[in-house]
Coordinates of C-alpha atoms in Angstrom, one line a residue:
X1 CA 0.0 0.0 0.0
X2 CA 1.3 3.4 -0.9
X3 CA 2.0 5.6 2.1
X4 CA 1.4 9.2 1.5
X5 CA -0.2 12.1 3.4
X6 CA -3.5 11.2 1.9
X7 CA -3.6 7.9 3.8
X8 CA -3.6 9.9 7.1
X9 CA -7.0 11.6 6.5
X10 CA -9.7 10.7 9.0
X11 CA -12.2 8.1 7.9
X12 CA -15.2 10.0 9.1
X13 CA -15.8 13.4 10.6
X14 CA -16.1 13.4 14.4
X15 CA -15.6 15.5 17.5
X16 CA -11.9 15.4 18.1
X17 CA -12.2 16.8 21.6
X18 CA -13.9 13.6 22.7
X19 CA -11.3 11.3 21.1
X20 CA -8.4 9.6 22.8
X21 CA -5.0 9.4 21.3
X22 CA -5.8 5.8 20.2
X23 CA -9.0 6.9 18.6
X24 CA -7.2 9.6 16.6
X25 CA -4.4 7.1 15.7
X26 CA -7.0 4.7 14.2
X27 CA -9.2 7.4 12.6
X28 CA -6.2 9.0 10.8
X29 CA -4.9 5.5 9.9
X30 CA -1.5 6.3 11.4
X31 CA -0.3 2.7 11.2
X32 CA -0.1 3.2 7.5
X33 CA 1.6 6.5 7.6
X34 CA 4.2 5.5 10.2
X35 CA 4.8 1.9 9.0
X36 CA 8.3 0.6 8.5
X37 CA 7.7 0.8 4.8
X38 CA 6.9 4.5 4.8
X39 CA 9.5 6.8 3.3
X40 CA 11.7 8.8 5.8
X41 CA 10.0 11.9 7.1
X42 CA 11.7 15.1 6.2
X43 CA 14.2 16.9 8.3
X44 CA 13.3 20.6 8.0
X45 CA 15.8 23.4 7.8
X46 CA 15.7 26.6 9.9
X47 CA 13.9 28.6 7.2
X48 CA 11.0 26.0 7.1
X49 CA 10.7 26.1 10.9
X50 CA 10.7 29.9 10.8
X51 CA 7.9 29.8 8.2
X52 CA 5.9 27.3 10.3
X53 CA 6.2 29.5 13.4
X54 CA 5.0 32.5 11.4
X55 CA 2.0 30.5 10.1
X56 CA 1.2 29.4 13.7
X57 CA 1.5 33.0 15.0
X58 CA -0.8 34.2 12.1
X59 CA -3.4 31.6 13.1
X60 CA -3.5 31.9 16.9
X61 CA -2.4 35.5 17.2
X62 CA 0.4 36.9 19.4
X63 CA -1.8 37.0 22.5
X64 CA -2.6 33.3 22.4
X65 CA 0.8 32.1 21.1
X66 CA 2.9 29.8 23.2
X67 CA 6.0 31.0 21.4
X68 CA 6.9 34.0 23.5
X69 CA 9.8 35.1 21.3
X70 CA 10.1 37.1 18.0
X71 CA 10.2 34.8 15.0
X72 CA 13.9 34.4 14.0
X73 CA 16.4 31.8 12.7
X74 CA 17.8 31.5 16.3
X75 CA 17.6 28.0 17.7
X76 CA 15.7 27.4 20.9
X77 CA 18.3 24.7 21.9
X78 CA 20.9 25.7 24.5
X79 CA 23.6 23.4 23.1
X80 CA 24.7 22.4 19.6
X81 CA 22.5 19.6 18.3
X82 CA 22.1 17.3 15.3
X83 CA 19.0 15.8 13.7
X84 CA 19.3 12.1 12.9
X85 CA 17.1 9.8 10.8
X86 CA 17.6 6.1 11.6
X87 CA 15.6 2.9 11.8
X88 CA 13.6 4.3 14.8
X89 CA 12.6 7.4 12.9
X90 CA 14.0 10.9 13.4
X91 CA 15.2 12.6 16.5
X92 CA 17.2 15.5 17.9
X93 CA 20.4 14.7 19.8
X94 CA 22.9 16.9 21.6
X95 CA 26.1 17.2 19.5
X96 CA 28.1 17.7 22.7
X97 CA 28.1 16.3 26.2
X98 CA 25.4 18.5 27.9
X99 CA 27.2 18.2 31.2
X100 CA 30.4 20.0 29.9
X101 CA 30.5 23.8 30.1
X102 CA 29.8 25.8 26.9
X103 CA 30.3 29.5 26.1
X104 CA 27.5 32.0 25.3
X105 CA 27.3 30.7 21.7
X106 CA 26.9 27.1 22.9
X107 CA 30.4 26.0 21.9
X108 CA 32.6 24.0 24.2
X109 CA 34.7 26.1 26.6
X110 CA 38.4 25.9 26.0
X111 CA 40.4 25.1 29.0

């Protein structure tokens, strides 16, 4: 079975506020979308994340936004990080030991 975003559309309209996570998983056919045979999910760059934050802010408005910062390319992570795609999916990992001191730019302190 082809796995594309179209396979993750709910089977029937319903009240999402009354659904459990399991109900939503089944309704959106997420087993198909997140199967081992699915293509890797994209790893978005900083520009894409900035655009998505802008769309979110445009929808909910600044007074209801949970992003209490100006939209920018600045990362919200306090340490250097890397995004990895492997057999488990994708994830964000610290690129350095988080217990070691870093300077104000997040780089390892020399010493």
